[in-house]
Short mmCIF file of C-alpha atoms and ligand atoms in Angstrom, two decimals:
data_model
loop_
_atom_site.label_atom_id
_atom_site.label_comp_id
_atom_site.label_asym_id
_atom_site.label_seq_id
_atom_site.Cartn_x
_atom_site.Cartn_y
_atom_site.Cartn_z
CA PRO A 1 0.15 -0.53 -0.16
CA HIS A 2 1.16 3.64 0.09
CA PHE A 3 1.84 5.76 2.26
CA THR A 4 2.36 9.10 2.93
CA VAL A 5 4.70 10.75 5.20
CA ALA A 6 1.96 12.50 6.86
CA GLN A 7 0.73 8.81 7.34
CA ILE A 8 2.96 7.22 7.70
CA ARG A 9 3.76 9.53 11.48
CA GLN A 10 0.28 7.98 12.53
CA THR A 11 -0.29 5.00 12.04
CA PHE A 12 3.62 4.33 13.56
CA LEU A 13 2.49 5.99 17.45
CA ASP A 14 -1.06 4.52 16.61
CA PHE A 15 1.04 1.16 16.24
CA PHE A 16 2.87 1.50 19.71
CA ALA A 17 -0.27 3.59 21.51
CA LYS A 18 -1.99 0.70 20.87
CA ARG A 19 0.33 -1.61 22.52
CA GLY A 20 0.70 0.59 25.87
CA HIS A 21 3.37 3.06 24.74
CA THR A 22 3.28 7.61 25.73
CA VAL A 23 3.07 9.53 22.76
CA VAL A 24 5.94 11.98 22.81
CA ALA A 25 6.47 15.04 21.56
CA SER A 26 9.59 16.16 19.35
CA SER A 27 11.64 17.90 21.83
CA SER A 28 15.06 20.28 19.87
CA LEU A 29 16.71 20.49 17.50
CA VAL A 30 18.93 22.31 20.08
CA PRO A 31 19.47 19.44 23.33
CA ALA A 32 18.75 20.02 26.31
CA ASN A 33 21.00 21.14 29.60
CA ASP A 34 23.94 18.14 27.40
CA PRO A 35 27.54 19.90 26.80
CA THR A 36 27.65 16.42 25.09
CA LEU A 37 26.74 16.84 21.71
CA MET A 38 26.06 19.80 19.73
CA PHE A 39 22.34 18.60 18.65
CA THR A 40 19.50 16.31 18.66
CA ASN A 41 20.50 13.96 16.47
CA SER A 42 18.22 10.64 17.02
CA GLY A 43 14.95 10.03 19.33
CA MET A 44 16.94 8.99 22.31
CA VAL A 45 18.38 12.33 23.35
CA GLN A 46 15.33 13.97 25.19
CA PHE A 47 15.51 10.72 27.22
CA LYS A 48 18.77 10.17 27.91
CA ASP A 49 18.67 11.01 31.97
CA VAL A 50 15.90 8.39 31.58
CA PHE A 51 18.37 5.56 30.47
CA LEU A 52 20.72 6.46 33.35
CA GLY A 53 17.45 6.28 35.73
CA THR A 54 19.21 10.85 37.14
CA ASP A 55 15.03 11.07 35.43
CA GLN A 56 11.87 9.44 36.19
CA ARG A 57 9.35 9.82 34.00
CA PRO A 58 5.78 9.09 34.50
CA TYR A 59 5.93 5.66 31.95
CA LYS A 60 7.83 2.78 30.42
CA ARG A 61 6.93 3.02 27.36
CA ALA A 62 7.11 5.65 24.67
CA THR A 63 7.26 6.36 21.22
CA SER A 64 8.13 9.46 18.87
CA VAL A 65 8.94 11.40 15.46
CA GLN A 66 11.67 13.23 16.21
CA THR A 67 13.24 15.85 14.69
CA SER A 68 16.91 14.73 14.41
CA LEU A 69 20.31 16.50 12.81
CA ARG A 70 23.40 14.91 11.79
CA ALA A 71 25.34 17.92 10.75
CA GLY A 72 28.72 18.39 13.32
CA GLY A 73 29.05 15.85 16.01
CA LYS A 74 29.64 11.99 16.85
CA HIS A 75 26.97 11.53 13.54
CA ASN A 76 27.83 13.65 11.02
CA ASP A 77 26.09 13.32 7.17
CA LEU A 78 26.35 16.94 5.85
CA GLU A 79 29.14 15.18 3.45
CA ASN A 80 26.54 12.42 2.83
CA VAL A 81 23.96 14.41 0.77
CA GLY A 82 23.26 15.11 -2.59
CA TYR A 83 25.51 12.10 -2.23
CA THR A 84 23.91 8.14 -0.91
CA ALA A 85 20.00 8.32 -1.76
CA ARG A 86 19.51 7.41 2.06
CA HIS A 87 21.08 10.71 4.29
CA HIS A 88 19.41 14.50 4.61
CA THR A 89 21.09 16.44 7.12
CA PHE A 90 17.45 16.92 8.91
CA PHE A 91 15.09 14.65 9.19
CA GLU A 92 12.24 12.29 11.47
CA MET A 93 13.28 9.71 13.91
CA LEU A 94 10.34 7.66 13.98
CA GLY A 95 11.33 5.90 17.24
CA ASN A 96 9.87 2.82 20.44
CA TRP A 97 11.00 3.24 23.76
CA SER A 98 10.95 0.69 26.63
CA PHE A 99 12.44 1.94 30.01
CA GLY A 100 13.63 -1.34 32.23
CA ASP A 101 10.53 -2.56 30.09
CA TYR A 102 10.11 -5.10 27.14
CA PHE A 103 13.84 -5.99 26.21
CA LYS A 104 14.73 -7.56 23.08
CA LYS A 105 12.22 -9.92 22.15
CA GLU A 106 9.55 -7.81 22.02
CA SER A 107 11.36 -4.53 20.23
CA ILE A 108 12.12 -6.90 17.64
CA GLN A 109 8.55 -9.24 16.91
CA TRP A 110 6.76 -5.52 17.06
CA GLY A 111 9.49 -4.14 14.91
CA TRP A 112 9.19 -7.73 11.85
CA GLU A 113 5.18 -6.90 12.48
CA LEU A 114 4.44 -3.13 11.60
CA LEU A 115 6.94 -4.07 8.48
CA THR A 116 5.32 -6.84 7.77
CA LYS A 117 1.56 -6.87 8.19
CA VAL A 118 0.99 -3.43 8.51
CA PHE A 119 3.12 -1.85 6.27
CA GLN A 120 2.94 -5.12 4.20
CA LEU A 121 6.93 -4.83 3.15
CA PRO A 122 7.95 -8.46 1.04
CA PRO A 123 9.56 -9.97 4.66
CA GLU A 124 12.22 -12.06 1.23
CA LYS A 125 13.41 -8.09 1.07
CA LEU A 126 14.49 -7.03 4.63
CA LEU A 127 17.46 -8.70 5.80
CA ALA A 128 18.82 -8.42 9.76
CA THR A 129 22.09 -8.00 11.50
CA VAL A 130 23.13 -8.03 14.57
CA TYR A 131 26.02 -7.25 17.63
CA PHE A 132 28.36 -10.32 16.74
CA GLU A 133 28.38 -11.57 20.28
CA ASP A 134 24.83 -11.35 20.95
CA ASP A 135 23.16 -14.30 19.87
CA GLU A 136 19.52 -13.55 22.13
CA ALA A 137 19.19 -11.24 19.55
CA TYR A 138 20.77 -13.60 16.65
CA ASP A 139 18.31 -16.04 17.63
CA ILE A 140 15.44 -14.59 17.73
CA TRP A 141 16.00 -13.13 14.84
CA THR A 142 16.34 -16.66 13.50
CA LYS A 143 14.08 -18.47 15.77
CA ILE A 144 11.16 -16.62 16.28
CA ILE A 145 10.47 -14.66 13.65
CA GLY A 146 11.93 -17.47 11.18
CA LEU A 147 14.18 -15.07 9.59
CA PRO A 148 16.52 -17.51 6.73
CA PRO A 149 20.37 -17.37 8.57
CA GLU A 150 21.38 -16.53 5.52
CA ARG A 151 19.59 -13.19 5.75
CA VAL A 152 21.56 -12.94 9.81
CA ILE A 153 24.22 -10.66 9.81
CA ARG A 154 26.71 -10.92 13.08
CA ILE A 155 28.67 -7.64 12.64
CA GLY A 156 31.64 -7.06 14.97
CA ASP A 157 32.53 -4.30 16.68
CA ASN A 158 35.64 -2.79 14.37
CA LYS A 159 38.04 -2.25 16.84
CA GLY A 160 39.83 -3.68 13.60
CA GLY A 161 38.66 -0.67 11.69
CA ARG A 162 37.38 -2.45 8.07
CA TYR A 163 34.54 -1.53 7.31
CA LYS A 164 32.08 1.50 8.97
CA SER A 165 28.96 -0.61 10.77
CA ASP A 166 30.18 -2.28 14.38
CA ASN A 167 26.33 -2.39 15.25
CA PHE A 168 27.11 -0.48 18.88
CA TRP A 169 25.73 2.20 18.97
CA MET A 170 26.64 5.53 20.69
CA MET A 171 24.53 8.87 21.15
CA ALA A 172 27.44 10.82 21.90
CA ASP A 173 32.29 9.38 23.18
CA THR A 174 30.24 9.67 26.46
CA GLY A 175 27.03 8.52 28.07
CA PRO A 176 24.83 5.84 27.07
CA CYS A 177 25.26 2.75 24.34
CA GLY A 178 24.83 -0.98 23.59
CA PRO A 179 23.89 -3.64 21.25
CA SER A 180 22.33 -2.79 18.52
CA SER A 181 20.15 -4.88 15.69
CA GLU A 182 19.55 -3.17 12.53
CA ILE A 183 17.07 -4.13 9.71
CA PHE A 184 18.05 -3.77 6.02
CA TYR A 185 15.66 -3.16 2.79
CA ASP A 186 16.67 -4.43 -0.01
CA HIS A 187 15.94 -2.14 -3.41
CA GLY A 188 17.55 -4.21 -5.53
CA PRO A 189 20.21 -5.87 -7.70
CA HIS A 190 19.80 -3.30 -10.02
CA ILE A 191 21.38 -0.74 -7.49
CA ALA A 192 24.86 -0.82 -6.41
CA GLY A 193 26.34 -2.18 -3.13
CA GLY A 194 26.89 -4.69 -1.14
CA PRO A 195 24.93 -6.65 1.83
CA PRO A 196 25.91 -5.12 5.98
CA GLY A 197 29.21 -6.01 6.77
CA SER A 198 30.42 -5.81 3.58
CA PRO A 199 33.37 -3.86 1.90
CA ASP A 200 31.28 -2.56 -0.67
CA GLU A 201 28.26 -1.99 2.08
CA ASP A 202 28.31 1.85 1.68
CA GLY A 203 26.47 1.62 -1.47
CA ASP A 204 22.12 2.74 -1.50
CA ARG A 205 21.42 -0.93 -2.53
CA PHE A 206 20.59 -2.26 0.87
CA ILE A 207 18.90 0.84 2.97
CA GLU A 208 19.07 1.03 6.96
CA ILE A 209 15.90 0.97 8.10
CA TRP A 210 15.20 0.84 11.58
CA ASN A 211 18.00 0.49 14.24
CA HIS A 212 17.08 -1.45 17.60
CA VAL A 213 18.96 -0.48 20.18
CA PHE A 214 19.63 -2.63 23.48
CA MET A 215 20.58 -0.12 25.31
CA GLN A 216 22.86 -1.79 28.51
CA PHE A 217 26.18 0.74 29.08
CA ASP A 218 26.62 4.54 30.05
CA MET A 219 29.82 5.13 28.59
CA GLN A 220 32.23 6.70 30.71
CA GLU A 221 34.77 9.27 29.21
CA ASP A 222 38.00 6.91 30.10
CA GLY A 223 36.46 4.63 26.38
CA SER A 224 35.26 1.73 30.06
CA VAL A 225 31.64 1.53 30.00
CA LYS A 226 29.08 1.27 33.89
CA PRO A 227 26.00 -1.15 33.62
CA LEU A 228 22.63 1.90 33.27
CA PRO A 229 20.16 0.67 35.92
CA ALA A 230 17.82 -1.06 34.11
CA PRO A 231 18.40 -2.92 30.07
CA CYS A 232 16.79 -0.25 27.71
CA VAL A 233 14.86 -0.29 24.29
CA ASP A 234 15.58 2.89 22.21
CA THR A 235 14.96 2.14 18.55
CA GLY A 236 15.51 4.49 15.43
CA MET A 237 13.63 3.83 12.08
CA GLY A 238 14.39 6.70 9.20
CA LEU A 239 10.71 8.25 7.88
CA GLU A 240 11.88 9.38 5.21
CA ARG A 241 13.48 5.73 4.13
CA ILE A 242 10.47 3.49 5.21
CA ALA A 243 8.25 6.53 3.32
CA ALA A 244 10.69 5.53 0.48
CA ILE A 245 9.88 1.76 0.25
CA LEU A 246 6.30 3.12 1.33
CA GLN A 247 6.80 5.38 -2.19
CA GLY A 248 8.07 2.60 -4.32
CA VAL A 249 11.10 4.92 -4.76
CA HIS A 250 15.03 4.41 -4.32
CA SER A 251 16.06 7.48 -3.34
CA ASN A 252 14.61 9.30 0.51
CA TYR A 253 14.58 12.46 -2.11
CA GLU A 254 11.96 11.24 -4.26
CA ILE A 255 9.00 10.80 -1.94
CA ASP A 256 6.49 13.61 -2.01
CA LEU A 257 8.02 15.62 0.50
CA PHE A 258 10.87 15.87 -1.23
CA ALA A 259 9.82 16.12 -4.63
CA ALA A 260 8.00 19.13 -4.19
CA LEU A 261 10.74 20.68 -2.61
CA ILE A 262 13.18 20.22 -4.89
CA GLN A 263 10.63 21.23 -7.03
CA ALA A 264 10.23 24.18 -5.65
CA ALA A 265 14.26 24.84 -6.03
CA ALA A 266 14.32 23.81 -9.04
CA ARG A 267 11.37 26.32 -9.66
CA GLU A 268 14.04 29.25 -7.51
CA THR A 269 17.28 27.50 -8.84
CA HIS A 270 15.89 27.51 -13.22
CA THR A 271 17.25 24.06 -13.36
CA SER A 272 15.09 22.17 -15.51
CA ASP A 273 16.82 18.47 -15.06
CA LEU A 274 15.33 17.55 -11.23
CA HIS A 275 18.05 14.99 -11.12
CA ASN A 276 20.64 18.22 -10.39
CA PRO A 277 22.53 17.28 -7.13
CA SER A 278 22.20 20.82 -6.10
CA LEU A 279 18.60 20.35 -5.87
CA LYS A 280 19.18 17.33 -3.49
CA VAL A 281 21.17 19.45 -1.24
CA ILE A 282 19.26 22.45 -2.24
CA ALA A 283 16.09 21.08 -0.72
CA ASP A 284 17.57 19.02 2.02
CA HIS A 285 19.17 22.62 3.51
CA ILE A 286 16.06 24.87 3.46
CA ARG A 287 14.55 21.72 6.16
CA ALA A 288 17.58 21.91 8.14
CA THR A 289 18.47 25.62 8.42
CA ALA A 290 14.45 26.42 8.63
CA PHE A 291 13.76 23.74 11.80
CA LEU A 292 17.40 25.08 12.87
CA VAL A 293 15.96 28.74 12.77
CA ALA A 294 12.64 27.72 14.12
CA ASP A 295 15.01 26.57 18.26
CA GLY A 296 16.77 29.24 17.69
CA VAL A 297 19.65 28.63 16.34
CA ILE A 298 20.78 32.09 14.36
CA PRO A 299 23.68 32.21 11.94
CA SER A 300 27.30 32.85 14.33
CA ASN A 301 30.94 31.93 13.98
CA GLU A 302 31.21 29.37 16.45
CA GLY A 303 29.53 26.78 17.53
CA ARG A 304 25.88 25.91 16.52
CA GLY A 305 25.15 29.48 15.16
CA TYR A 306 28.16 28.68 12.87
CA VAL A 307 27.41 24.65 12.02
CA GLN A 308 23.37 26.47 10.50
CA ARG A 309 26.10 29.01 8.60
CA ARG A 310 28.18 26.45 7.38
CA ILE A 311 24.28 24.45 5.78
CA ILE A 312 23.06 27.74 4.80
CA ARG A 313 26.26 29.07 2.35
CA ARG A 314 26.25 26.04 1.64
CA ALA A 315 22.94 25.89 0.20
CA ILE A 316 23.41 29.25 -1.14
CA ARG A 317 27.30 28.34 -2.86
CA HIS A 318 24.97 24.89 -4.42
CA GLY A 319 22.61 27.69 -6.17
CA TYR A 320 25.41 29.49 -7.09
CA LYS A 321 26.34 26.52 -8.73
CA LEU A 322 23.22 26.55 -10.60
CA GLY A 323 24.27 30.48 -11.79
CA GLN A 324 21.93 32.89 -9.13
CA LYS A 325 23.96 35.00 -8.86
CA THR A 326 20.72 36.56 -5.59
CA PRO A 327 19.20 35.30 -2.43
CA PHE A 328 17.29 32.55 -3.71
CA PHE A 329 17.34 29.96 -1.04
CA HIS A 330 14.52 31.90 1.25
CA LYS A 331 12.10 32.02 -1.58
CA LEU A 332 11.51 27.73 -0.38
CA VAL A 333 10.22 28.77 3.37
CA PRO A 334 6.77 28.63 1.82
CA ASP A 335 7.24 25.27 0.17
CA LEU A 336 9.06 23.35 2.86
CA VAL A 337 5.59 25.39 5.60
CA ALA A 338 3.75 24.38 2.76
CA GLN A 339 5.00 20.64 3.54
CA MET A 340 6.11 20.40 7.39
CA GLY A 341 4.20 23.22 8.53
CA GLU A 342 1.04 21.26 9.41
CA ALA A 343 3.24 18.32 10.80
CA TYR A 344 5.40 21.15 12.76
CA PRO A 345 3.12 24.63 13.36
CA LYS A 346 6.58 25.94 14.79
CA LEU A 347 7.85 26.20 10.90
CA ARG A 348 3.97 28.49 10.47
CA GLU A 349 4.19 30.90 13.23
CA GLN A 350 7.66 31.83 13.07
CA GLN A 351 7.89 31.77 8.60
CA GLN A 352 9.02 35.37 8.71
CA ARG A 353 11.31 35.06 11.02
CA ILE A 354 13.17 31.72 9.59
CA THR A 355 12.88 33.38 6.02
CA GLU A 356 14.11 37.16 7.09
CA THR A 357 17.47 35.22 8.99
CA LEU A 358 18.50 32.78 6.61
CA LYS A 359 18.03 36.14 3.71
CA ALA A 360 19.95 38.30 5.44
CA GLU A 361 22.81 35.80 5.46
CA GLU A 362 22.44 35.47 1.95
CA GLU A 363 22.70 38.44 1.88
CA ARG A 364 26.23 38.81 3.27
CA PHE A 365 26.80 35.51 1.82
CA PHE A 366 26.62 37.16 -2.10
CA GLU A 367 28.54 39.84 -1.78
CA THR A 368 31.66 38.27 -1.58
CA LEU A 369 29.92 35.15 -2.75
CA ALA A 370 31.55 35.12 -6.75
CA ASN A 371 34.78 36.68 -5.75
CA GLY A 372 35.38 33.56 -3.59
CA MET A 373 34.42 31.49 -6.77
CA GLU A 374 36.84 33.65 -8.92
CA ILE A 375 40.31 32.66 -6.49
CA LEU A 376 38.64 29.29 -6.29
CA ASP A 377 38.63 28.50 -9.70
CA GLU A 378 41.55 30.59 -10.75
CA ALA A 379 43.97 28.35 -8.06
CA LEU A 380 41.63 24.73 -9.25
CA SER A 381 42.84 25.47 -13.04
CA GLY A 382 45.13 24.06 -14.79
CA ASN A 383 45.99 20.04 -13.36
CA ARG A 384 45.97 20.50 -9.11
CA GLN A 385 45.01 17.54 -7.12
CA GLN A 386 45.71 19.91 -3.59
CA LEU A 387 44.02 23.12 -2.89
CA ALA A 388 46.98 24.99 -0.58
CA GLY A 389 45.48 25.11 2.67
CA ASP A 390 46.30 29.50 2.59
CA ILE A 391 43.64 29.66 0.18
CA ALA A 392 41.17 27.73 2.01
CA PHE A 393 42.03 29.74 5.03
CA LYS A 394 42.49 33.02 2.53
CA LEU A 395 38.59 31.82 0.69
CA HIS A 396 37.87 31.58 4.78
CA ASP A 397 39.31 34.47 6.28
CA THR A 398 37.84 37.08 3.55
CA TYR A 399 36.01 36.01 2.12
CA GLY A 400 33.52 33.65 3.65
CA PHE A 401 34.18 30.60 3.29
CA PRO A 402 33.99 27.75 5.48
CA LEU A 403 36.42 25.07 5.54
CA ASP A 404 33.77 21.82 3.93
CA LEU A 405 32.21 24.10 1.29
CA THR A 406 36.09 24.29 0.01
CA GLN A 407 36.80 21.20 0.92
CA ASP A 408 32.47 20.76 -0.74
CA VAL A 409 33.51 22.15 -4.70
CA CYS A 410 37.22 20.87 -4.34
CA ARG A 411 36.11 17.58 -4.36
CA GLU A 412 33.28 18.21 -6.39
CA ARG A 413 36.24 18.51 -8.98
CA HIS A 414 38.15 15.82 -6.88
CA VAL A 415 40.76 17.79 -5.43
CA SER A 416 41.62 17.65 -2.41
CA VAL A 417 42.47 21.00 0.22
CA ASP A 418 45.43 20.68 2.26
CA ALA A 419 43.42 20.41 5.63
CA ASP A 420 46.88 21.21 7.62
CA GLY A 421 47.86 23.94 5.89
CA PHE A 422 44.69 25.47 6.89
CA GLU A 423 45.00 24.75 10.63
CA ALA A 424 48.15 26.47 10.16
CA ALA A 425 47.20 30.18 8.12
CA MET A 426 44.65 30.21 11.00
CA ASN A 427 47.18 29.48 13.69
CA ARG A 428 49.69 31.62 12.56
CA GLN A 429 46.48 34.61 11.68
CA LYS A 430 45.42 33.86 15.77
CA GLU A 431 48.93 34.03 16.51
CA GLN A 432 49.06 37.38 14.27
CA ALA A 433 46.02 38.88 16.12
CA ARG A 434 46.76 38.53 19.71
CA ALA A 435 50.29 39.57 18.45
CA ALA A 436 48.32 42.63 17.38
CA GLY A 437 46.19 43.09 20.66
CA LYS A 438 49.39 42.97 22.85
CA PHE A 439 50.33 45.70 20.27
CA LYS A 440 46.93 47.84 21.51
CA MET A 441 46.98 47.15 24.71
CA GLU A 442 51.29 48.96 25.31
CA ARG A 443 49.79 52.21 22.54
CA ALA A 444 46.35 52.10 24.83
CA LEU A 445 48.21 52.36 27.81
CA GLU A 446 50.29 55.14 26.33
CA TYR A 447 48.03 56.68 25.22
CA THR A 448 47.15 57.10 29.67
CA GLY A 449 50.33 57.47 30.19
CA ALA A 450 51.68 61.31 30.51
CA ALA A 451 54.86 60.37 30.07
CA THR A 452 54.46 58.93 26.71
CA ALA A 453 52.24 60.47 23.43
CA PHE A 454 51.22 58.47 21.56
CA THR A 455 53.20 58.91 18.22
CA GLY A 456 50.76 57.64 16.12
CA TYR A 457 50.17 54.90 13.96
CA HIS A 458 54.76 53.87 11.76
CA SER A 459 53.08 51.85 8.85
CA ILE A 460 50.21 51.24 6.84
CA GLN A 461 50.15 47.83 7.20
CA GLU A 462 50.45 48.16 11.44
CA GLN A 463 47.19 50.51 11.59
CA ALA A 464 45.47 47.79 9.47
CA THR A 465 46.50 45.57 12.35
CA VAL A 466 45.46 46.88 15.32
CA LEU A 467 42.32 48.26 13.34
P1 ATP B 501 23.36 4.37 7.90
O1 ATP B 501 24.75 3.29 8.39
O2 ATP B 501 22.87 4.83 6.86
O3 ATP B 501 23.70 5.94 7.67
P2 ATP B 501 23.07 4.92 10.89
O4 ATP B 501 23.59 3.55 11.49
O5 ATP B 501 24.33 5.47 11.11
O6 ATP B 501 22.92 4.79 9.46
P3 ATP B 501 21.31 4.82 13.10
O7 ATP B 501 22.35 5.88 13.82
O8 ATP B 501 21.40 3.81 13.51
O9 ATP B 501 22.31 5.66 11.32
O10 ATP B 501 20.12 6.22 12.97
C1 ATP B 501 18.36 4.77 13.01
C2 ATP B 501 17.74 4.92 11.90
O11 ATP B 501 18.23 6.62 11.62
C3 ATP B 501 18.78 4.48 10.45
O12 ATP B 501 18.02 3.02 10.49
C4 ATP B 501 17.78 5.27 9.25
O13 ATP B 501 16.69 4.74 9.33
C5 ATP B 501 17.82 6.55 9.53
N1 ATP B 501 19.11 7.48 9.37
C6 ATP B 501 20.53 7.61 10.92
N2 ATP B 501 20.75 8.81 9.58
C7 ATP B 501 20.31 9.44 8.92
C8 ATP B 501 19.79 10.03 7.55
N3 ATP B 501 21.27 11.36 7.77
N4 ATP B 501 18.87 11.30 6.65
C9 ATP B 501 18.33 9.29 7.27
N5 ATP B 501 17.77 9.30 7.69
C10 ATP B 501 19.09 8.62 8.84
MG1 MG B 502 25.62 7.00 9.90
MG1 MG B 503 23.95 2.60 9.93
MG1 MG B 504 22.12 2.66 12.72
#
């Protein structure tokens, strides 16, 4: 059956509500009082203290649709956007939780029931992974669910770092964590990619749709683990990924909601090829940046605000690539509100503020973007393999190009960026600024000191540094 995004949200929540789960609203993208985390990257974040036992709730089972952001921090998918069919920076995560109540068996059984009975996915297209030592989960999949053993894959702890997957989920470097079991959907042999645990697992044929984490530990700063007060369940399913399957498309970017945003991006950038990857980036980034503004994050030069700025500027640069020379990005806000305003009224309420914030950032960046791109194009002309750190730094310092934006451009042209050189240039400048600050202070003292009169700047250059 075909499900719209709105129907999937509701069906998921209803399914778990019927099984004794309290429906909890999505929390903000900015985690409350948690310095270990830049952004809410999954549904469990608002329950972190419940897992740790330092917060109590009136329920032992919960379900939610959580807005999540994976840009900056431990889970970072910024570099995947525009390149894979399945990654966004901002996405919605469907989840169900047990706080010391049910454990692996119920979690896996309900997951299977929802996918195969309610959503009616063909069981033969589903695979599961388990943590390599987790015989209990392995047995549930093979004996209770009846999945053939060749479709239940044990995934190592990845100590050797051979492949990407490790089936041990951690919210951040510290905090709740545990072994996991993931459900994958096979989109078919016409798409490149291997099954989980194989060398080409990064392809988009076998797409992970639902992670069931069996939370049992609290990771400490020194890498040791403490057991949680009680074993818990934490699951997360990407709304856009399950929507793609239920709408009979391969990529997240082809689902109803994204098709509309990509149309809007095409309209504002006058692009006729709807498959142009820059449109995906713009469609993804309008969601991330609008929700960030709605949750109080405005562009700035540090912390969360700098991630916000980086995402906006990346989107603008992709628009520029498509020929835009003036602000266009904020014009997608009404389209976003049309798609998501009903589920997230804060978008409607803050539509004007969101639009103005994005527009101001656009106007600012368009002042330097063209000149910066000229310098970058010039530097990349010829047969270069690597962009010098000095140039990347100059682009950053004078033209407002975040390093990742420069890297994004270079990657399109198969050129790497000397990130160490960038860092060194940055440190040199900081050093100079410190010296200049000292100089300024000495001069200030000269002003106040009666004995020595200010004699003026010694050179234009010196003056420039002081100012
Ligand atoms: P992947 O291996 O595909 O990057 P993940 O293992 O990093 O996914 P989890 O941390 O297990 O993802 O998150 C739970 C679920 O959230 C995933 O199974 C997937 O359905 C969804 N998800 C994760 N990252 C993204 C993303 N960047 N964009 C859209 N959905 C995502
Ligand atoms: Mg990931
Ligand atoms: Mg994964
Ligand atoms: Mg996972």
